[in-house]
């Protein structure tokens, strides 16, 4: 049985087998997501945000995930891609690449500065 995983903000949908981890789905979609722990929930580099209406399409948080993230983060929809298994169609929001985020912030600052000159 297959399920569709849609990654935002890229709006990139892929089909995966039910039971596939979100980290495996990310790699299958050829999206860069750095990790250091090999899927053991220790580096916390694979944090993702589950869209509100999609949380039931993922496996419940593992003990390691609950310990690392805490209930407050889990209730906000934050999960670890290495620990989540796809159970149905799901929409995921990936974090912005840190380098791209820094460049975007610098460009926004430059734009604000140039607006102030006029």
mmCIF file of C-alpha atoms in Angstrom:
data_model
loop_
_atom_site.group_PDB
_atom_site.id
_atom_site.type_symbol
_atom_site.label_atom_id
_atom_site.label_comp_id
_atom_site.label_asym_id
_atom_site.label_seq_id
_atom_site.Cartn_x
_atom_site.Cartn_y
_atom_site.Cartn_z
ATOM 1 C CA UNK A 1 0.000 0.000 0.000
ATOM 2 C CA UNK A 2 1.282 3.479 -0.857
ATOM 3 C CA UNK A 3 0.790 6.932 0.605
ATOM 4 C CA UNK A 4 1.615 10.385 -0.688
ATOM 5 C CA UNK A 5 4.027 12.638 1.201
ATOM 6 C CA UNK A 6 4.013 16.295 0.159
ATOM 7 C CA UNK A 7 6.952 18.441 1.193
ATOM 8 C CA UNK A 8 6.469 22.173 1.671
ATOM 9 C CA UNK A 9 7.545 24.855 0.849
ATOM 10 C CA UNK A 10 8.731 23.063 -2.331
ATOM 11 C CA UNK A 11 5.260 21.515 -2.859
ATOM 12 C CA UNK A 12 6.994 18.310 -3.908
ATOM 13 C CA UNK A 13 4.769 15.200 -3.665
ATOM 14 C CA UNK A 14 6.148 11.657 -3.722
ATOM 15 C CA UNK A 15 4.652 8.207 -3.228
ATOM 16 C CA UNK A 16 6.129 5.907 -0.585
ATOM 17 C CA UNK A 17 5.156 2.595 0.950
ATOM 18 C CA UNK A 18 3.216 2.766 4.190
ATOM 19 C CA UNK A 19 5.705 2.230 7.017
ATOM 20 C CA UNK A 20 8.484 4.233 5.370
ATOM 21 C CA UNK A 21 10.190 6.716 7.686
ATOM 22 C CA UNK A 22 9.888 10.385 6.791
ATOM 23 C CA UNK A 23 13.677 10.586 6.622
ATOM 24 C CA UNK A 24 13.675 7.851 3.967
ATOM 25 C CA UNK A 25 10.932 9.742 2.118
ATOM 26 C CA UNK A 26 13.025 12.936 2.222
ATOM 27 C CA UNK A 27 15.957 11.085 0.673
ATOM 28 C CA UNK A 28 13.704 9.457 -1.930
ATOM 29 C CA UNK A 29 12.440 12.926 -2.891
ATOM 30 C CA UNK A 30 16.087 14.016 -3.313
ATOM 31 C CA UNK A 31 15.729 16.746 -0.729
ATOM 32 C CA UNK A 32 18.829 17.589 1.273
ATOM 33 C CA UNK A 33 18.371 17.027 4.988
ATOM 34 C CA UNK A 34 21.582 16.695 6.958
ATOM 35 C CA UNK A 35 21.744 14.181 9.789
ATOM 36 C CA UNK A 36 24.589 12.912 11.925
ATOM 37 C CA UNK A 37 23.055 10.135 13.974
ATOM 38 C CA UNK A 38 21.906 7.755 11.251
ATOM 39 C CA UNK A 39 18.272 7.882 12.340
ATOM 40 C CA UNK A 40 18.785 7.267 16.061
ATOM 41 C CA UNK A 41 17.046 10.491 17.242
ATOM 42 C CA UNK A 42 20.185 11.873 18.828
ATOM 43 C CA UNK A 43 21.299 14.753 16.565
ATOM 44 C CA UNK A 44 17.855 16.424 16.215
ATOM 45 C CA UNK A 45 18.852 17.730 12.767
ATOM 46 C CA UNK A 46 15.813 16.213 11.040
ATOM 47 C CA UNK A 47 13.122 18.281 12.769
ATOM 48 C CA UNK A 48 10.094 18.825 10.565
ATOM 49 C CA UNK A 49 6.698 20.439 11.023
ATOM 50 C CA UNK A 50 3.600 18.356 10.334
ATOM 51 C CA UNK A 51 0.699 20.243 8.788
ATOM 52 C CA UNK A 52 -2.241 20.310 11.220
ATOM 53 C CA UNK A 53 -4.586 18.054 9.302
ATOM 54 C CA UNK A 54 -1.869 15.421 8.660
ATOM 55 C CA UNK A 55 -0.780 14.349 12.136
ATOM 56 C CA UNK A 56 -2.957 11.212 12.138
ATOM 57 C CA UNK A 57 -1.151 9.989 9.000
ATOM 58 C CA UNK A 58 2.057 9.423 10.982
ATOM 59 C CA UNK A 59 3.003 6.875 13.598
ATOM 60 C CA UNK A 60 2.734 8.042 17.215
ATOM 61 C CA UNK A 61 5.879 9.636 18.687
ATOM 62 C CA UNK A 62 8.468 7.093 19.800
ATOM 63 C CA UNK A 63 9.888 7.157 23.339
ATOM 64 C CA UNK A 64 13.130 8.650 21.994
ATOM 65 C CA UNK A 65 11.180 11.349 20.149
ATOM 66 C CA UNK A 66 9.126 12.225 23.228
ATOM 67 C CA UNK A 67 12.281 12.414 25.331
ATOM 68 C CA UNK A 68 14.173 14.601 22.821
ATOM 69 C CA UNK A 69 11.393 16.977 21.745
ATOM 70 C CA UNK A 70 9.146 17.090 24.793
ATOM 71 C CA UNK A 71 5.367 17.318 24.767
ATOM 72 C CA UNK A 72 5.272 21.073 24.057
ATOM 73 C CA UNK A 73 7.081 20.641 20.725
ATOM 74 C CA UNK A 74 5.115 17.535 19.809
ATOM 75 C CA UNK A 75 1.843 19.380 20.447
ATOM 76 C CA UNK A 76 2.996 22.142 18.047
ATOM 77 C CA UNK A 77 3.411 19.498 15.331
ATOM 78 C CA UNK A 78 7.203 19.235 15.478
ATOM 79 C CA UNK A 79 8.503 15.730 14.805
ATOM 80 C CA UNK A 80 11.784 14.005 14.005
ATOM 81 C CA UNK A 81 11.762 12.678 10.440
ATOM 82 C CA UNK A 82 13.928 9.723 11.445
ATOM 83 C CA UNK A 83 11.322 8.528 13.955
ATOM 84 C CA UNK A 84 8.031 9.077 12.054
ATOM 85 C CA UNK A 85 6.545 6.318 9.923
ATOM 86 C CA UNK A 86 4.119 7.219 7.146
ATOM 87 C CA UNK A 87 0.667 5.666 7.683
ATOM 88 C CA UNK A 88 -1.290 7.684 5.098
ATOM 89 C CA UNK A 89 -1.205 10.819 2.963
ATOM 90 C CA UNK A 90 0.705 13.502 4.842
ATOM 91 C CA UNK A 91 1.910 17.093 4.320
ATOM 92 C CA UNK A 92 5.231 18.098 5.858
ATOM 93 C CA UNK A 93 6.882 21.497 6.194
ATOM 94 C CA UNK A 94 10.673 21.278 5.998
ATOM 95 C CA UNK A 95 12.908 23.809 7.728
ATOM 96 C CA UNK A 96 14.569 26.413 5.562
ATOM 97 C CA UNK A 97 18.185 25.713 4.662
ATOM 98 C CA UNK A 98 20.304 27.751 7.152
ATOM 99 C CA UNK A 99 22.499 29.247 4.424
ATOM 100 C CA UNK A 100 19.495 30.254 2.322
ATOM 101 C CA UNK A 101 17.829 31.715 5.428
ATOM 102 C CA UNK A 102 20.900 33.842 6.191
ATOM 103 C CA UNK A 103 21.077 35.101 2.609
ATOM 104 C CA UNK A 104 17.338 35.865 2.575
ATOM 105 C CA UNK A 105 17.655 37.855 5.837
ATOM 106 C CA UNK A 106 20.598 39.850 4.449
ATOM 107 C CA UNK A 107 18.676 40.650 1.266
ATOM 108 C CA UNK A 108 15.644 41.745 3.290
ATOM 109 C CA UNK A 109 17.864 44.058 5.384
ATOM 110 C CA UNK A 110 19.437 45.553 2.251
ATOM 111 C CA UNK A 111 15.992 46.128 0.771
ATOM 112 C CA UNK A 112 14.841 47.895 3.959
ATOM 113 C CA UNK A 113 17.965 50.068 3.955
ATOM 114 C CA UNK A 114 17.472 51.091 0.339
ATOM 115 C CA UNK A 115 13.808 51.937 1.024
ATOM 116 C CA UNK A 116 14.900 54.248 3.830
ATOM 117 C CA UNK A 117 17.213 56.149 1.452
ATOM 118 C CA UNK A 118 14.343 57.212 -0.790
#
